[in-house]
Amino acid sequence: TRFHQAGRQQQCEKQSNFADVATMLPRKAAVDALKGGEETLVLRRVTVPLACLTDESLRAAADAEGAVSCDVTLAGGTITGVAIHDPAPLPGTGRLDARGSMLWPAFVDAHTHLCKTHAVPRCRNPSGSINDALACEVTDQPRWIEPGDVERRMDFALRSCLHHGTRAVRTHLDGTNAPDAAMRQRIYDVFDAKRAEYESRGIVLQGVANLYLPLYADAPEMAARHAADAASHAGVVLGAYCGDVSHGEPDATDAHLDALFALASKHGLDVDLHIDENNNPDCCGVRVLCGALERARERGYDGSVVLGHVTSLALQTAEVQAEVVARLAKLAPVHVVCNPFTNLGLQDRRGTAPPIGKLVARDEPRTPLWRGLTLLQELRAANVPVAAASDNVRDWWHPYGDYDPLQVWREAVAMGHLDTAPSEGSWADLVTAAAANAMGVGGGVIAVGEPADLVLFPGARRFSELLARPHPDRVVVRRGKATETSLPDFSELDDLVDDRAAVVDTSQDILRGATKKE
């Protein structure tokens, strides 16, 4: 049949692409070629994800996995050429046969929590639930004021980001909503210092100043000070932790969101929300958000809005889902960022209880029944941009991780069944271009004129190879030159966490954003 003939032809093409590859590209050969000795370097026969290409003629050449065999030319720290691989020999020097190695743009991590990262050894979540994570946070937060605590943990995380190939990171600045002015100042001071330091090292660092959503309307003086503080620091946007809106008065959330957008408009700030991060099908805060953003747009607010998590949207009826997705599509710029690792661990977790989420008994054996993933496929189909991010790493919200967007992307692909929707390569922008657009930093593609900030994977020529291993042999390229870094050793933080285990009172009634009711 015609279908089988096309399939055989595609398979033959793929086999021929690798037929003359006796071995994989040695990492040393890649590093030597990318040391910067050549004025112009052609990376021949690299495999580029479809979603990381902008030229439609290149995208049309993608195979069934959504990968394109390309020749990419670098000069002066910039990409100066991208073409379909030409097997004809090239004369002269200045070329590297990559033997099919995958080539990605540098990664972007659009949702992290660097203020509380790498602290889980001293404050373990007893149930793993959101409720107990909030109790852990109010327990551990007083330690953040200690000299060097936040600075060292944040730096450890950023060095990991550099090593894995990340060029931009947005962190939620937990602690900037604290009642203690000294704590708020400490968080901003550390952020400002690290933002300046890592700008020179190749990472754009942004922050989000969050406040528990109801406080924007219920505590206007506090909210005004909070927004003014955020506006006074470069690279900071305005944020909110939105709780389970099904427990409040129907009109209250409208007023809370209106107050948030009014302050964002006043200060010219973008907005980044934690919203619907729960397991309650009665909670659909994003539906209320659509109304508030519609009103804000009518009043002239044109800022970018990032919606983090949005997990309970997956539990709504098909009719509500379709309505929300359609409304979001009309409210651009709006971006949805999923957090596959954290929400796979938090959602449907034993120990969850109102008002944070729907009750899941703490002490009864129970396997979780859903994945905690928002509607990635439906949102993208409606042209709502979606991205994926690390979120929490080695804290009481998620005790694992290492800020490696490749691993985040692999989890999103597996959880969302994206490999056949229609291909792995179609979703590579979750941690590159789509994440970059959510942060407003641009790029994230392999195209002429873009900076040569890249990640080369000598150990992978196909997505099935890329997703099979962690690839510590990857080559991180900045401005056309290979970088040599090493992952920091966990023992660096021993004095911050060893013999400092906290006693966590899980009976505390803590609201989102680690906000105490009083």
mmCIF file of N, CA, C and O in Angstrom, residues 401-474:
data_model
loop_
_atom_site.group_PDB
_atom_site.id
_atom_site.type_symbol
_atom_site.label_atom_id
_atom_site.label_comp_id
_atom_site.label_asym_id
_atom_site.label_seq_id
_atom_site.Cartn_x
_atom_site.Cartn_y
_atom_site.Cartn_z
ATOM 1 N N GLY A 401 15.781 15.874 41.854
ATOM 2 C CA GLY A 401 16.007 16.760 40.717
ATOM 3 C C GLY A 401 17.366 17.432 40.756
ATOM 4 O O GLY A 401 18.070 17.420 41.768
ATOM 5 N N ASP A 402 17.723 18.066 39.609
ATOM 6 C CA ASP A 402 19.051 18.690 39.500
ATOM 7 C C ASP A 402 19.056 19.844 38.499
ATOM 8 O O ASP A 402 20.099 20.190 37.984
ATOM 9 N N TYR A 403 17.917 20.422 38.199
ATOM 10 C CA TYR A 403 17.818 21.527 37.248
ATOM 11 C C TYR A 403 18.342 21.145 35.869
ATOM 12 O O TYR A 403 19.026 21.929 35.210
ATOM 13 N N ASP A 404 17.999 19.957 35.436
ATOM 14 C CA ASP A 404 18.370 19.520 34.087
ATOM 15 C C ASP A 404 17.117 19.534 33.218
ATOM 16 O O ASP A 404 16.276 18.632 33.317
ATOM 17 N N PRO A 405 16.952 20.526 32.348
ATOM 18 C CA PRO A 405 15.741 20.586 31.523
ATOM 19 C C PRO A 405 15.551 19.383 30.611
ATOM 20 O O PRO A 405 14.417 19.090 30.226
ATOM 21 N N LEU A 406 16.633 18.691 30.266
ATOM 22 C CA LEU A 406 16.462 17.477 29.464
ATOM 23 C C LEU A 406 15.621 16.460 30.224
ATOM 24 O O LEU A 406 14.732 15.817 29.657
ATOM 25 N N GLN A 407 15.899 16.302 31.522
ATOM 26 C CA GLN A 407 15.128 15.353 32.321
ATOM 27 C C GLN A 407 13.695 15.835 32.519
ATOM 28 O O GLN A 407 12.749 15.042 32.516
ATOM 29 N N VAL A 408 13.517 17.144 32.683
ATOM 30 C CA VAL A 408 12.161 17.705 32.781
ATOM 31 C C VAL A 408 11.389 17.419 31.504
ATOM 32 O O VAL A 408 10.224 17.005 31.541
ATOM 33 N N TRP A 409 12.034 17.647 30.375
ATOM 34 C CA TRP A 409 11.383 17.426 29.086
ATOM 35 C C TRP A 409 11.028 15.953 28.888
ATOM 36 O O TRP A 409 9.936 15.631 28.422
ATOM 37 N N ARG A 410 11.931 15.075 29.254
ATOM 38 C CA ARG A 410 11.650 13.645 29.129
ATOM 39 C C ARG A 410 10.419 13.263 29.942
ATOM 40 O O ARG A 410 9.559 12.501 29.481
ATOM 41 N N GLU A 411 10.306 13.817 31.163
ATOM 42 C CA GLU A 411 9.148 13.511 32.005
ATOM 43 C C GLU A 411 7.862 14.037 31.383
ATOM 44 O O GLU A 411 6.823 13.370 31.400
ATOM 45 N N ALA A 412 7.910 15.247 30.824
ATOM 46 C CA ALA A 412 6.716 15.816 30.191
ATOM 47 C C ALA A 412 6.290 14.993 28.989
ATOM 48 O O ALA A 412 5.091 14.738 28.784
ATOM 49 N N VAL A 413 7.260 14.567 28.186
ATOM 50 C CA VAL A 413 6.947 13.742 27.019
ATOM 51 C C VAL A 413 6.283 12.434 27.438
ATOM 52 O O VAL A 413 5.274 12.008 26.864
ATOM 53 N N ALA A 414 6.843 11.795 28.457
ATOM 54 C CA ALA A 414 6.291 10.510 28.911
ATOM 55 C C ALA A 414 4.917 10.682 29.549
ATOM 56 O O ALA A 414 3.974 9.939 29.239
ATOM 57 N N MET A 415 4.785 11.661 30.448
ATOM 58 C CA MET A 415 3.512 11.847 31.148
ATOM 59 C C MET A 415 2.402 12.303 30.216
ATOM 60 O O MET A 415 1.240 11.907 30.367
ATOM 61 N N GLY A 416 2.751 13.142 29.235
ATOM 62 C CA GLY A 416 1.732 13.695 28.351
ATOM 63 C C GLY A 416 1.519 12.925 27.071
ATOM 64 O O GLY A 416 0.705 13.333 26.239
ATOM 65 N N HIS A 417 2.215 11.786 26.912
ATOM 66 C CA HIS A 417 2.135 10.994 25.683
ATOM 67 C C HIS A 417 2.372 11.872 24.459
ATOM 68 O O HIS A 417 1.673 11.781 23.448
ATOM 69 N N LEU A 418 3.399 12.709 24.549
ATOM 70 C CA LEU A 418 3.659 13.679 23.502
ATOM 71 C C LEU A 418 4.438 13.080 22.335
ATOM 72 O O LEU A 418 4.526 13.692 21.268
ATOM 73 N N ASP A 419 5.011 11.886 22.539
ATOM 74 C CA ASP A 419 5.843 11.289 21.494
ATOM 75 C C ASP A 419 5.057 10.991 20.228
ATOM 76 O O ASP A 419 5.635 10.906 19.140
ATOM 77 N N THR A 420 3.757 10.837 20.345
ATOM 78 C CA THR A 420 2.925 10.579 19.162
ATOM 79 C C THR A 420 1.911 11.691 18.949
ATOM 80 O O THR A 420 0.855 11.482 18.357
ATOM 81 N N ALA A 421 2.235 12.902 19.381
ATOM 82 C CA ALA A 421 1.298 14.013 19.266
ATOM 83 C C ALA A 421 1.920 15.229 18.575
ATOM 84 O O ALA A 421 1.848 16.322 19.120
ATOM 85 N N PRO A 422 2.468 15.145 17.396
ATOM 86 C CA PRO A 422 2.656 13.913 16.615
ATOM 87 C C PRO A 422 4.042 13.287 16.774
ATOM 88 O O PRO A 422 4.273 12.183 16.290
ATOM 89 N N SER A 423 4.986 13.981 17.456
ATOM 90 C CA SER A 423 6.338 13.430 17.557
ATOM 91 C C SER A 423 7.074 14.092 18.704
ATOM 92 O O SER A 423 6.691 15.162 19.180
ATOM 93 N N GLU A 424 8.150 13.448 19.149
ATOM 94 C CA GLU A 424 8.972 14.023 20.213
ATOM 95 C C GLU A 424 9.522 15.396 19.811
ATOM 96 O O GLU A 424 9.487 16.358 20.577
ATOM 97 N N GLY A 425 10.043 15.462 18.579
ATOM 98 C CA GLY A 425 10.670 16.695 18.142
ATOM 99 C C GLY A 425 9.725 17.881 18.063
ATOM 100 O O GLY A 425 10.165 19.041 18.129
ATOM 101 N N SER A 426 8.440 17.610 17.939
ATOM 102 C CA SER A 426 7.457 18.693 17.876
ATOM 103 C C SER A 426 7.299 19.408 19.206
ATOM 104 O O SER A 426 6.727 20.509 19.256
ATOM 105 N N TRP A 427 7.802 18.800 20.289
ATOM 106 C CA TRP A 427 7.617 19.358 21.627
ATOM 107 C C TRP A 427 8.935 19.813 22.257
ATOM 108 O O TRP A 427 8.965 20.164 23.443
ATOM 109 N N ALA A 428 10.010 19.845 21.481
ATOM 110 C CA ALA A 428 11.298 20.222 22.052
ATOM 111 C C ALA A 428 11.320 21.670 22.532
ATOM 112 O O ALA A 428 12.175 22.055 23.336
ATOM 113 N N ASP A 429 10.380 22.480 22.059
ATOM 114 C CA ASP A 429 10.342 23.883 22.489
ATOM 115 C C ASP A 429 9.812 24.068 23.901
ATOM 116 O O ASP A 429 9.857 25.175 24.444
ATOM 117 N N LEU A 430 9.314 22.997 24.536
ATOM 118 C CA LEU A 430 8.829 23.113 25.918
ATOM 119 C C LEU A 430 9.901 23.674 26.845
ATOM 120 O O LEU A 430 9.590 24.402 27.801
ATOM 121 N N VAL A 431 11.157 23.338 26.575
ATOM 122 C CA VAL A 431 12.260 23.790 27.433
ATOM 123 C C VAL A 431 13.251 24.659 26.669
ATOM 124 O O VAL A 431 14.373 24.890 27.108
ATOM 125 N N THR A 432 12.817 25.149 25.493
ATOM 126 C CA THR A 432 13.666 26.053 24.714
ATOM 127 C C THR A 432 12.856 27.293 24.322
ATOM 128 O O THR A 432 12.665 28.191 25.133
ATOM 129 N N ALA A 433 12.322 27.344 23.112
ATOM 130 C CA ALA A 433 11.666 28.556 22.620
ATOM 131 C C ALA A 433 10.413 28.928 23.398
ATOM 132 O O ALA A 433 10.188 30.108 23.716
ATOM 133 N N ALA A 434 9.555 27.948 23.713
ATOM 134 C CA ALA A 434 8.317 28.268 24.432
ATOM 135 C C ALA A 434 8.614 28.789 25.830
ATOM 136 O O ALA A 434 7.978 29.734 26.312
ATOM 137 N N ALA A 435 9.597 28.176 26.489
ATOM 138 C CA ALA A 435 9.996 28.654 27.816
ATOM 139 C C ALA A 435 10.633 30.034 27.725
ATOM 140 O O ALA A 435 10.405 30.906 28.578
ATOM 141 N N ALA A 436 11.432 30.257 26.673
ATOM 142 C CA ALA A 436 12.054 31.569 26.476
ATOM 143 C C ALA A 436 11.003 32.645 26.255
ATOM 144 O O ALA A 436 11.101 33.765 26.789
ATOM 145 N N ASN A 437 9.979 32.324 25.489
ATOM 146 C CA ASN A 437 8.911 33.291 25.252
ATOM 147 C C ASN A 437 8.126 33.582 26.526
ATOM 148 O O ASN A 437 7.691 34.714 26.755
ATOM 149 N N ALA A 438 7.936 32.565 27.357
ATOM 150 C CA ALA A 438 7.246 32.782 28.632
ATOM 151 C C ALA A 438 8.022 33.758 29.503
ATOM 152 O O ALA A 438 7.440 34.568 30.232
ATOM 153 N N MET A 439 9.337 33.702 29.446
ATOM 154 C CA MET A 439 10.183 34.613 30.210
ATOM 155 C C MET A 439 10.419 35.933 29.484
ATOM 156 O O MET A 439 10.944 36.882 30.084
ATOM 157 N N GLY A 440 10.086 35.991 28.200
ATOM 158 C CA GLY A 440 10.307 37.199 27.432
ATOM 159 C C GLY A 440 11.748 37.441 27.059
ATOM 160 O O GLY A 440 12.147 38.579 26.809
ATOM 161 N N VAL A 441 12.550 36.358 26.980
ATOM 162 C CA VAL A 441 13.971 36.520 26.654
ATOM 163 C C VAL A 441 14.280 36.188 25.202
ATOM 164 O O VAL A 441 15.408 36.378 24.744
ATOM 165 N N GLY A 442 13.285 35.673 24.461
ATOM 166 C CA GLY A 442 13.477 35.399 23.048
ATOM 167 C C GLY A 442 14.437 34.261 22.791
ATOM 168 O O GLY A 442 15.008 33.659 23.694
ATOM 169 N N GLY A 443 14.610 33.949 21.503
ATOM 170 C CA GLY A 443 15.542 32.901 21.106
ATOM 171 C C GLY A 443 14.990 31.515 21.360
ATOM 172 O O GLY A 443 13.795 31.275 21.297
ATOM 173 N N GLY A 444 15.910 30.592 21.637
ATOM 174 C CA GLY A 444 15.504 29.213 21.865
ATOM 175 C C GLY A 444 15.326 28.425 20.585
ATOM 176 O O GLY A 444 14.695 27.367 20.584
ATOM 177 N N VAL A 445 15.896 28.938 19.484
ATOM 178 C CA VAL A 445 15.800 28.252 18.199
ATOM 179 C C VAL A 445 17.182 28.192 17.559
ATOM 180 O O VAL A 445 18.090 28.946 17.915
ATOM 181 N N ILE A 446 17.307 27.302 16.586
ATOM 182 C CA ILE A 446 18.531 27.203 15.792
ATOM 183 C C ILE A 446 18.211 27.822 14.440
ATOM 184 O O ILE A 446 17.549 27.218 13.591
ATOM 185 N N ALA A 447 18.640 29.078 14.286
ATOM 186 C CA ALA A 447 18.304 29.851 13.099
ATOM 187 C C ALA A 447 19.397 30.872 12.847
ATOM 188 O O ALA A 447 20.126 31.276 13.764
ATOM 189 N N VAL A 448 19.507 31.293 11.618
ATOM 190 C CA VAL A 448 20.521 32.278 11.240
ATOM 191 C C VAL A 448 20.302 33.565 12.035
ATOM 192 O O VAL A 448 19.178 34.068 12.162
ATOM 193 N N GLY A 449 21.398 34.074 12.605
ATOM 194 C CA GLY A 449 21.337 35.304 13.377
ATOM 195 C C GLY A 449 21.216 35.096 14.869
ATOM 196 O O GLY A 449 21.424 36.026 15.644
ATOM 197 N N GLU A 450 20.888 33.875 15.287
ATOM 198 C CA GLU A 450 20.758 33.595 16.715
ATOM 199 C C GLU A 450 22.144 33.361 17.329
ATOM 200 O O GLU A 450 23.056 32.862 16.661
ATOM 201 N N PRO A 451 22.326 33.699 18.612
ATOM 202 C CA PRO A 451 23.591 33.376 19.278
ATOM 203 C C PRO A 451 23.857 31.875 19.248
ATOM 204 O O PRO A 451 22.919 31.073 19.348
ATOM 205 N N ALA A 452 25.107 31.503 19.113
ATOM 206 C CA ALA A 452 25.478 30.082 19.078
ATOM 207 C C ALA A 452 25.576 29.546 20.500
ATOM 208 O O ALA A 452 26.635 29.110 20.963
ATOM 209 N N ASP A 453 24.445 29.602 21.222
ATOM 210 C CA ASP A 453 24.310 29.019 22.564
ATOM 211 C C ASP A 453 23.573 27.700 22.392
ATOM 212 O O ASP A 453 22.355 27.685 22.152
ATOM 213 N N LEU A 454 24.282 26.614 22.502
ATOM 214 C CA LEU A 454 23.789 25.312 22.059
ATOM 215 C C LEU A 454 24.157 24.222 23.047
ATOM 216 O O LEU A 454 25.009 24.402 23.917
ATOM 217 N N VAL A 455 23.498 23.079 22.882
ATOM 218 C CA VAL A 455 23.869 21.870 23.623
ATOM 219 C C VAL A 455 23.969 20.730 22.613
ATOM 220 O O VAL A 455 22.990 20.414 21.922
ATOM 221 N N LEU A 456 25.150 20.139 22.528
ATOM 222 C CA LEU A 456 25.399 19.040 21.608
ATOM 223 C C LEU A 456 25.439 17.741 22.400
ATOM 224 O O LEU A 456 26.099 17.653 23.438
ATOM 225 N N PHE A 457 24.754 16.725 21.887
ATOM 226 C CA PHE A 457 24.684 15.433 22.566
ATOM 227 C C PHE A 457 25.397 14.371 21.713
ATOM 228 O O PHE A 457 24.779 13.734 20.855
ATOM 229 N N PRO A 458 26.705 14.148 21.949
ATOM 230 C CA PRO A 458 27.437 13.157 21.146
ATOM 231 C C PRO A 458 26.911 11.737 21.333
ATOM 232 O O PRO A 458 27.140 10.882 20.469
ATOM 233 N N GLY A 459 26.238 11.491 22.444
ATOM 234 C CA GLY A 459 25.765 10.137 22.729
ATOM 235 C C GLY A 459 24.363 9.847 22.241
ATOM 236 O O GLY A 459 23.793 8.811 22.590
ATOM 237 N N ALA A 460 23.779 10.733 21.422
ATOM 238 C CA ALA A 460 22.404 10.515 20.966
ATOM 239 C C ALA A 460 22.220 11.041 19.556
ATOM 240 O O ALA A 460 22.547 12.191 19.267
ATOM 241 N N ARG A 461 21.697 10.183 18.681
ATOM 242 C CA ARG A 461 21.393 10.585 17.309
ATOM 243 C C ARG A 461 19.900 10.590 17.044
ATOM 244 O O ARG A 461 19.442 11.139 16.050
ATOM 245 N N ARG A 462 19.165 9.934 17.901
ATOM 246 C CA ARG A 462 17.708 9.819 17.777
ATOM 247 C C ARG A 462 17.094 10.160 19.129
ATOM 248 O O ARG A 462 17.763 10.110 20.158
ATOM 249 N N PHE A 463 15.802 10.436 19.123
ATOM 250 C CA PHE A 463 15.144 10.718 20.394
ATOM 251 C C PHE A 463 15.103 9.487 21.287
ATOM 252 O O PHE A 463 15.168 9.597 22.510
ATOM 253 N N SER A 464 15.002 8.311 20.693
ATOM 254 C CA SER A 464 15.000 7.102 21.523
ATOM 255 C C SER A 464 16.326 6.935 22.247
ATOM 256 O O SER A 464 16.372 6.349 23.338
ATOM 257 N N GLU A 465 17.409 7.450 21.673
ATOM 258 C CA GLU A 465 18.707 7.442 22.348
ATOM 259 C C GLU A 465 18.815 8.598 23.340
ATOM 260 O O GLU A 465 19.341 8.436 24.442
ATOM 261 N N LEU A 466 18.306 9.754 22.962
ATOM 262 C CA LEU A 466 18.375 10.921 23.844
ATOM 263 C C LEU A 466 17.613 10.686 25.141
ATOM 264 O O LEU A 466 18.053 11.082 26.223
ATOM 265 N N LEU A 467 16.465 10.036 25.027
ATOM 266 C CA LEU A 467 15.609 9.826 26.201
ATOM 267 C C LEU A 467 15.973 8.584 26.993
ATOM 268 O O LEU A 467 15.371 8.311 28.027
ATOM 269 N N ALA A 468 16.972 7.843 26.525
ATOM 270 C CA ALA A 468 17.341 6.601 27.200
ATOM 271 C C ALA A 468 18.333 6.827 28.333
ATOM 272 O O ALA A 468 18.383 6.032 29.274
ATOM 273 N N ARG A 469 19.132 7.905 28.261
ATOM 274 C CA ARG A 469 20.225 8.111 29.214
ATOM 275 C C ARG A 469 20.290 9.578 29.646
ATOM 276 O O ARG A 469 19.751 10.453 28.961
ATOM 277 N N PRO A 470 20.993 9.869 30.735
ATOM 278 C CA PRO A 470 21.077 11.269 31.201
ATOM 279 C C PRO A 470 22.076 12.140 30.448
ATOM 280 O O PRO A 470 22.051 13.349 30.565
ATOM 281 N N HIS A 471 22.989 11.544 29.686
ATOM 282 C CA HIS A 471 23.942 12.252 28.831
ATOM 283 C C HIS A 471 24.840 13.237 29.567
ATOM 284 O O HIS A 471 24.858 14.438 29.268
ATOM 285 N N PRO A 472 25.626 12.732 30.493
ATOM 286 C CA PRO A 472 26.619 13.601 31.139
ATOM 287 C C PRO A 472 27.739 14.022 30.186
ATOM 288 O O PRO A 472 28.528 14.903 30.517
ATOM 289 N N ASP A 473 27.793 13.397 29.000
ATOM 290 C CA ASP A 473 28.834 13.748 28.030
ATOM 291 C C ASP A 473 28.415 14.903 27.122
ATOM 292 O O ASP A 473 29.131 15.239 26.168
ATOM 293 N N ARG A 474 27.284 15.520 27.381
ATOM 294 C CA ARG A 474 26.824 16.632 26.537
ATOM 295 C C ARG A 474 27.882 17.734 26.490
ATOM 296 O O ARG A 474 28.646 17.930 27.443
#
